Short mmCIF file of C-alpha atoms in Angstrom, two decimals:
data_model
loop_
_atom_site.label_atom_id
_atom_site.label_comp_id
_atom_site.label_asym_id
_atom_site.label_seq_id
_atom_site.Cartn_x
_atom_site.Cartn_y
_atom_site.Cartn_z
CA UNK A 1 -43.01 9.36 36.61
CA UNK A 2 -41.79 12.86 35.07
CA UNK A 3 -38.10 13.82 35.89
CA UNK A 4 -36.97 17.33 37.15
CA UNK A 5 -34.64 17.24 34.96
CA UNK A 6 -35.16 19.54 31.75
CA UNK A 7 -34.90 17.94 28.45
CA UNK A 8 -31.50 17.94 26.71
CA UNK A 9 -33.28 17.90 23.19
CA UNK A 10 -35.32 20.28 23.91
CA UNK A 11 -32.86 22.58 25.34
CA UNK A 12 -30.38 22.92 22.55
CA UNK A 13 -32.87 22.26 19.90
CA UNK A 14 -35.79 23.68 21.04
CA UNK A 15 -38.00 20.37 20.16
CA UNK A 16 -37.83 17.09 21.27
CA UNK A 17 -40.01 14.62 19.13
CA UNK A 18 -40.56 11.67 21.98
CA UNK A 19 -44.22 12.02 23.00
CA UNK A 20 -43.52 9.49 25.69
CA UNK A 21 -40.25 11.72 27.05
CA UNK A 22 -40.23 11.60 30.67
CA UNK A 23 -37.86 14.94 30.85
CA UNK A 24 -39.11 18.66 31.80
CA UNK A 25 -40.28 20.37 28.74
CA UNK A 26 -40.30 24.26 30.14
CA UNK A 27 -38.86 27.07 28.04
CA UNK A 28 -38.17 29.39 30.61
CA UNK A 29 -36.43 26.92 32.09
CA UNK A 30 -34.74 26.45 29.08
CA UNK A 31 -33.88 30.13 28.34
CA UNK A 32 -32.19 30.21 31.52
CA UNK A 33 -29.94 26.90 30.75
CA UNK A 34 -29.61 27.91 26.88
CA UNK A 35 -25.49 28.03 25.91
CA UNK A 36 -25.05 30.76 23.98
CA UNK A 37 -24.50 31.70 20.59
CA UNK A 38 -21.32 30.62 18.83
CA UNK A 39 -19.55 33.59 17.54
CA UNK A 40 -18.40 34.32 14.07
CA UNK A 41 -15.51 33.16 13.28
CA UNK A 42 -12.48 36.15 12.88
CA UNK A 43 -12.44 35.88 9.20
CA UNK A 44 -8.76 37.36 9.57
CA UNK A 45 -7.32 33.64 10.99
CA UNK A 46 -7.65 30.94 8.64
CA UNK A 47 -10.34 28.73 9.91
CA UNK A 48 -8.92 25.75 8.37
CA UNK A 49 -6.32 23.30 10.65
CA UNK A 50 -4.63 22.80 7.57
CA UNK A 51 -2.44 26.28 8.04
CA UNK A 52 -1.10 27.07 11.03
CA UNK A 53 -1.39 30.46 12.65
CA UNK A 54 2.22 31.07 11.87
CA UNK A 55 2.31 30.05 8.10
CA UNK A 56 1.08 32.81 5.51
CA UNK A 57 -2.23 31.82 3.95
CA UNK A 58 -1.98 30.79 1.05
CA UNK A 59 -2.88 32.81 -2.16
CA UNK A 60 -6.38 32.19 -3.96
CA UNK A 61 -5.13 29.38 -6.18
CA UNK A 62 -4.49 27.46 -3.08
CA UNK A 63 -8.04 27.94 -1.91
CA UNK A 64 -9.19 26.55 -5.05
CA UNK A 65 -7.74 23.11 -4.19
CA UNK A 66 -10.00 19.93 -3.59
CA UNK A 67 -10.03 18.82 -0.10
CA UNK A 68 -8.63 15.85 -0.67
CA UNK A 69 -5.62 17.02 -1.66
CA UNK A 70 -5.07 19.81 1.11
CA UNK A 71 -5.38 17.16 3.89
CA UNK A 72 -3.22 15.08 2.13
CA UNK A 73 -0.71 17.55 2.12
CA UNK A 74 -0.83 18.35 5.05
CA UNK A 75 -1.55 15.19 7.12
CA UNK A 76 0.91 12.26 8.43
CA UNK A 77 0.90 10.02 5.35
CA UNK A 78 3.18 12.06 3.28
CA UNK A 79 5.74 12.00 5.46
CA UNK A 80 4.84 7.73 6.47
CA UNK A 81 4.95 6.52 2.61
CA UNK A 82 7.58 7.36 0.26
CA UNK A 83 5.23 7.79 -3.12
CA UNK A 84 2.94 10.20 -1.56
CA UNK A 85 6.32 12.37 0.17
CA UNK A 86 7.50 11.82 -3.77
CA UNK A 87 3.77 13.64 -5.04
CA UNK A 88 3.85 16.40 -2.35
CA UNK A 89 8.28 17.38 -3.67
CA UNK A 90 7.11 16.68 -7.65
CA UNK A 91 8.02 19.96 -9.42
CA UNK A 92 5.18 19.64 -11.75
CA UNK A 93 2.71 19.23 -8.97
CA UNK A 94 1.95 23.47 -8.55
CA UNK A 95 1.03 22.83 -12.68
CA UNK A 96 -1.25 20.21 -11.77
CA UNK A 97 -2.86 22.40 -8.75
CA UNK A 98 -3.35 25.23 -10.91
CA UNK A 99 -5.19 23.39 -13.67
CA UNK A 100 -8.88 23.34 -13.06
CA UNK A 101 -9.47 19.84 -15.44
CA UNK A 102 -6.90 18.22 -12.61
CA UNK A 103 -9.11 19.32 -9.63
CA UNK A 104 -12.06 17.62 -10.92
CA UNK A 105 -9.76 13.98 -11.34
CA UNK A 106 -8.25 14.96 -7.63
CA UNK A 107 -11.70 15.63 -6.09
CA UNK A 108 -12.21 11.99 -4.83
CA UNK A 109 -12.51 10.72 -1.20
CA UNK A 110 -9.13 10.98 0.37
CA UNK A 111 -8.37 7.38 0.85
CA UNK A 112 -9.37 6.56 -3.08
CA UNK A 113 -6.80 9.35 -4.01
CA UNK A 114 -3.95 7.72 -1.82
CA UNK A 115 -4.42 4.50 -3.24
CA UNK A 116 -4.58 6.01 -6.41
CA UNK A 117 -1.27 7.81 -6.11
CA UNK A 118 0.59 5.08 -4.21
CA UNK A 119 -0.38 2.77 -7.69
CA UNK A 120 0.59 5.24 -9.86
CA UNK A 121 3.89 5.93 -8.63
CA UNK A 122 4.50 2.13 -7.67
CA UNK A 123 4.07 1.92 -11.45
CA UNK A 124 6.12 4.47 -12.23
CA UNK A 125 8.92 3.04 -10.74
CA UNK A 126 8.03 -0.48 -12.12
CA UNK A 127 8.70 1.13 -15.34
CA UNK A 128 12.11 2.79 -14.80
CA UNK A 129 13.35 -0.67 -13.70
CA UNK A 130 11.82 -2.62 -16.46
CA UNK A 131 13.41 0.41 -18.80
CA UNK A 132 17.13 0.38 -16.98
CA UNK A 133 16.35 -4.20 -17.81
CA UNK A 134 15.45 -3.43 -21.46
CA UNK A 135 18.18 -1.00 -21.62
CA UNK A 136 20.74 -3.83 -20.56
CA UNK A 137 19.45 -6.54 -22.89
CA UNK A 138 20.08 -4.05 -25.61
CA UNK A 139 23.25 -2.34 -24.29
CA UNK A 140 21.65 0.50 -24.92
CA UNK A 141 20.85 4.38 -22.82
CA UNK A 142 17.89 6.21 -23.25
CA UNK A 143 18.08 9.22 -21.12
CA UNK A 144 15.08 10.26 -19.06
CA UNK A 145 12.61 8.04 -21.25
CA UNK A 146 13.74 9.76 -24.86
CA UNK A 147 12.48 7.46 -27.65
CA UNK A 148 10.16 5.50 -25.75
CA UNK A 149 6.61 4.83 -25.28
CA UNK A 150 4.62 4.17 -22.84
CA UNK A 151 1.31 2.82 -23.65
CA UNK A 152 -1.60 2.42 -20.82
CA UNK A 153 -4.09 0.03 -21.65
CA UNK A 154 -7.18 0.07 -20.10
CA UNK A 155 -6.18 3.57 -18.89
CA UNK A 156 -9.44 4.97 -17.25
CA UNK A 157 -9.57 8.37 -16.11
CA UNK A 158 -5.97 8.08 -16.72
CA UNK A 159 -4.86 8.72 -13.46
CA UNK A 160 -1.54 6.67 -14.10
CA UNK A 161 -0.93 7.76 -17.79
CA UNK A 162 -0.60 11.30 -16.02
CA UNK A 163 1.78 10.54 -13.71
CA UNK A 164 3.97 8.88 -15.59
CA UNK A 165 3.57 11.82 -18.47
CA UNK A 166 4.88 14.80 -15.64
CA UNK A 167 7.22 12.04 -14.79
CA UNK A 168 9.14 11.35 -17.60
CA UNK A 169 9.07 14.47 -19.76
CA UNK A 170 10.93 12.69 -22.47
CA UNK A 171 9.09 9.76 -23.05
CA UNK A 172 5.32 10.04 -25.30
CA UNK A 173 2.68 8.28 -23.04
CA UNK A 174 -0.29 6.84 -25.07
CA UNK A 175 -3.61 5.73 -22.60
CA UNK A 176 -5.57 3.36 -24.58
CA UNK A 177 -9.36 2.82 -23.62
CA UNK A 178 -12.40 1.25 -25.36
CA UNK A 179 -14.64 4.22 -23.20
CA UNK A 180 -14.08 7.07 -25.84
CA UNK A 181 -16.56 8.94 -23.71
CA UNK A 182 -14.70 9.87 -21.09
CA UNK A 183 -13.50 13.43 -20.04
CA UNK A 184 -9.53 13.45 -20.02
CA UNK A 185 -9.18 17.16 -20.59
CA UNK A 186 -7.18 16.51 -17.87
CA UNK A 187 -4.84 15.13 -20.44
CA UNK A 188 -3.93 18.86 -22.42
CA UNK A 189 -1.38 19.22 -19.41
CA UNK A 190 1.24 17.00 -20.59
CA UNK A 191 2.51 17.44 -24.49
CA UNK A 192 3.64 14.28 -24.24
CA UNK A 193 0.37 12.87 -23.38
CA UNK A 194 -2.62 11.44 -25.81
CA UNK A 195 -5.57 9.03 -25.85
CA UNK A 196 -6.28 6.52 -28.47
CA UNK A 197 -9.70 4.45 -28.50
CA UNK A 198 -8.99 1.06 -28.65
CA UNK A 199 -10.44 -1.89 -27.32
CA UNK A 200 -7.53 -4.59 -25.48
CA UNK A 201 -10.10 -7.56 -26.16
CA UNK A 202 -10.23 -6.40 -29.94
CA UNK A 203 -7.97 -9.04 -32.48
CA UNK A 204 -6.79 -6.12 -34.24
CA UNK A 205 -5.48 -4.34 -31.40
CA UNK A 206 -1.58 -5.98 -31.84
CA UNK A 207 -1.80 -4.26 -36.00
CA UNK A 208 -3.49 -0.98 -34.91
CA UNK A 209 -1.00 -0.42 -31.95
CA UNK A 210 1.64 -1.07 -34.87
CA UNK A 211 0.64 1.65 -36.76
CA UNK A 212 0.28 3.87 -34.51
CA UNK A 213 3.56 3.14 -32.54
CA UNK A 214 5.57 3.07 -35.83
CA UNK A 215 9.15 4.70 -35.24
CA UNK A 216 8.91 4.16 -31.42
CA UNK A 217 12.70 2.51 -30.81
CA UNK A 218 11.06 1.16 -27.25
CA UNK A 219 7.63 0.29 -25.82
CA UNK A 220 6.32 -0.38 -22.63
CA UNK A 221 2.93 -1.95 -21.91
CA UNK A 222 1.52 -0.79 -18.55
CA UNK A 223 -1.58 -2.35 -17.24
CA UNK A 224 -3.15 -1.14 -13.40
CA UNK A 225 -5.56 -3.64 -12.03
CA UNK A 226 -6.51 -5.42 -15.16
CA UNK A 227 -9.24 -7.73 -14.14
CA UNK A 228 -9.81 -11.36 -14.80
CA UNK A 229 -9.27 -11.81 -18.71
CA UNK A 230 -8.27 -8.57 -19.36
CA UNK A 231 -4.77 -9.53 -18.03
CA UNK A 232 -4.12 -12.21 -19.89
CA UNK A 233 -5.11 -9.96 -23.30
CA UNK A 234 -2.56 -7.54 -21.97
CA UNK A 235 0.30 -10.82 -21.84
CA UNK A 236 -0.86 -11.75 -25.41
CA UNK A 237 -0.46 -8.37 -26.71
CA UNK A 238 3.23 -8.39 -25.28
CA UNK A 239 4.07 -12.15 -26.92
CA UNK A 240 3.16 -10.09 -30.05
CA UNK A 241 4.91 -7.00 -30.01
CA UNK A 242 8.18 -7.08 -32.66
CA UNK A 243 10.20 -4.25 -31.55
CA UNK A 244 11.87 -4.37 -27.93
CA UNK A 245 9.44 -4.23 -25.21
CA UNK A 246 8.56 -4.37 -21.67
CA UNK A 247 5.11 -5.51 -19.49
CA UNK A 248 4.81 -4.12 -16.29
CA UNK A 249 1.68 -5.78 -15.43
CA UNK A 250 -0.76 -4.91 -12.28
CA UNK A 251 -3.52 -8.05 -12.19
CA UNK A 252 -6.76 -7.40 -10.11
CA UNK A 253 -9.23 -9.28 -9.09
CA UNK A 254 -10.68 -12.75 -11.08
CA UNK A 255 -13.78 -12.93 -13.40
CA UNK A 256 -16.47 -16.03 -13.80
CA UNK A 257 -14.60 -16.94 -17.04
CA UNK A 258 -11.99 -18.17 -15.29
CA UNK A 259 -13.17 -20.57 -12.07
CA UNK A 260 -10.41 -23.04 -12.14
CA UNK A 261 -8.11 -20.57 -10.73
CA UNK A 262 -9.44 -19.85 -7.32
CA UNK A 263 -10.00 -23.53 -6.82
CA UNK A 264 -6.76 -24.75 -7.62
CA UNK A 265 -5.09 -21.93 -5.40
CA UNK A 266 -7.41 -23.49 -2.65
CA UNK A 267 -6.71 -26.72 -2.94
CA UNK A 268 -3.02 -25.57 -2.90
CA UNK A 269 -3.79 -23.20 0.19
CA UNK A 270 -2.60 -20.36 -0.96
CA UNK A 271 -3.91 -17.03 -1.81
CA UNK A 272 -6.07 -16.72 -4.99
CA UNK A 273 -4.76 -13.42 -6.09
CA UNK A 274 -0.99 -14.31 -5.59
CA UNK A 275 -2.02 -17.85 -7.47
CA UNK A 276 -3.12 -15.78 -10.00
CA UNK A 277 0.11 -13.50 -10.48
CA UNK A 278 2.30 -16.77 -10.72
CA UNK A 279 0.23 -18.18 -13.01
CA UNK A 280 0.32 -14.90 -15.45
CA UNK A 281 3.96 -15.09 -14.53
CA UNK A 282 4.33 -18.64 -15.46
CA UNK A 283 2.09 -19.80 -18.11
CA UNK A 284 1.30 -16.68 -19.82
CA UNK A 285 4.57 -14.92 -20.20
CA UNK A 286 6.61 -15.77 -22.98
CA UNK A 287 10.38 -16.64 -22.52
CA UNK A 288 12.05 -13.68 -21.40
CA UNK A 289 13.37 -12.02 -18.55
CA UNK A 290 10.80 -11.69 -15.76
CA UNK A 291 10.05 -11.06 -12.41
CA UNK A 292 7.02 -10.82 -10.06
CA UNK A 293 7.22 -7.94 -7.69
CA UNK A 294 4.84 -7.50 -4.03
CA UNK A 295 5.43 -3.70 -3.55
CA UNK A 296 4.34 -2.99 0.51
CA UNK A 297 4.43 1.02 -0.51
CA UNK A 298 1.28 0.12 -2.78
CA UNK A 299 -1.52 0.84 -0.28
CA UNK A 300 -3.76 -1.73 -1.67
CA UNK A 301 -4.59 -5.53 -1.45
CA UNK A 302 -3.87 -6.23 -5.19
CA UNK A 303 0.31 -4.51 -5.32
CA UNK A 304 1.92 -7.10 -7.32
CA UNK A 305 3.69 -5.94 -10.17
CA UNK A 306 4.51 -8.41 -13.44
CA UNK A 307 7.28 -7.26 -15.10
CA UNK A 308 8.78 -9.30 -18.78
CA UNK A 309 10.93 -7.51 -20.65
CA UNK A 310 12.31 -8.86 -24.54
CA UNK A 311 14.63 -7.20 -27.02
CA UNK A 312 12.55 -8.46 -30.23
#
């Protein structure tokens, strides 16, 4: 049975492709039905719902933005969680924007870029208050980060070692890696920012870290999602260190080489991942003063922070 009905397929695409369609296939018909043409767009309005027709459009270097930033800019999360309102007010942001190596590390999928951000500025302020700890253990001030160094292991794309460069002006941020590979031209932004290639599983990495921290008064280890063994390298590194120091640690997700963990966290019924941060925090930091942190502003699953802090 054929309807009288015309085709929808066939009248806004001018094809169907079902030989066994049922629906009128008639192109007069069809020119009669046919919506028409959309028009051009004014190009005097901005096309784009991110500006409003009574902002000013924004100048070229705006255009030049990734997407993923303009939405985020613009959209409701900004104004919901208090590190991304923090990215959108940073004064060094426009310096970012207008650097063409930082588009290509912002151009990501939107939600990758907020959970990047909300990480690297739960780190951030990890640091300050393992800093303003270290400080008190040594009764000692140093303003805005001077004299202190900040060193990223397993830093990636170095998505947190920039944040915390532009954040703390004063302080020299060094993002370890064993990828020397990578493209961090990102990195010529910040003065205060460098890459060394080293390797955290290497045994040498406690001496070479020495030498190339020598006359740094205070260090801080920073780790982001260190996975499975990697962590614990990063809490053996810190039981070395000889000047005063602070681990703000981020553990991820568990390897093979370690099984026993996720069955004695369910035999325990709890959750492997926060089994795992007590453990770190338990068996794996030396004596000192320490503190496991669960920061909710962290929009991931894995937003504990580790912090240990020692003045020798």
């Amino acid at each position: 049975m054929v309807s009288t009905e015309l085709c929808r397929n066939f009248v806004f695409r001018g094809r169907c492709g079902y030989a066994s369609c049922c629906f009128l296939h008639d192109e007069a018909a069809r020119q009669q039905v046919k919506p028409p043409a959309a028009e051009p767009p004014n190009k005097s309005v901005a096309t784009s719902s991110l500006w409003r027709a009574e902002e000013t459009m924004p100048d070229a270097s705006a255009n030049k933005m990734p997407a993923s930033i303009r939405y985020l800019l613009d959209g409701e999360s900004v104004q919901r969680n208090p590190y991304l309102k923090e990215f959108s007010g940073a004064p060094w942001l426009p310096r970012l924007l207008a650097a063409p190596a930082c588009s290509r590390l912002f151009n990501v999928q939107g939600k990758r870029l907020r959970k990047e951000l909300t990480e690297a500025f739960g780190l951030l302020h990890a640091c300050k208050r393992a800093l303003k700890k270290l400080q008190e253990s040594l009764e000692s001030t140093h303003d805005e980060g001077r004299g202190v160094t900040i060193v990223d292991l397993c830093c990636g794309k170095g998505f947190s070692s920039l944040v915390l460069a532009c954040s703390m002006p004063q302080a020299n941020v060094l993002a370890v890696d064993r990828n020397a590979k990578m493209d961090l031209s990102h990195f010529n932004v910040c003065e205060n920012l460098r890459f060394q290639h080293m390797d955290l599983e290497s045994p040498k990495l406690a001496t070479d870290l020495a030498a190339t921290l020598d006359g740094s008064s205070l260090v801080l280890l920073v780790g982001v999602h260190l996975c499975g063994m990697l962590s614990i390298y990063a809490t053996r590194l810190f039981k070395q260190m000889t000047c005063p120091s602070a681990l703000i640690l981020a553990p991820c997700c568990l390897d093979k080489r370690l099984p026993g963990i996720k069955e004695r966290a369910r035999r325990l019924r709890l959750n492997p991942y926060t089994y795992w941060c007590l453990t770190l925090l338990m068996e794996e930091l030396p004596i000192c003063r320490r503190e496991l942190l669960q920061d909710d502003d962290v929009w991931s699953e894995r937003n504990s922070f580790i912090l240990g802090v020692k003045s020798g």
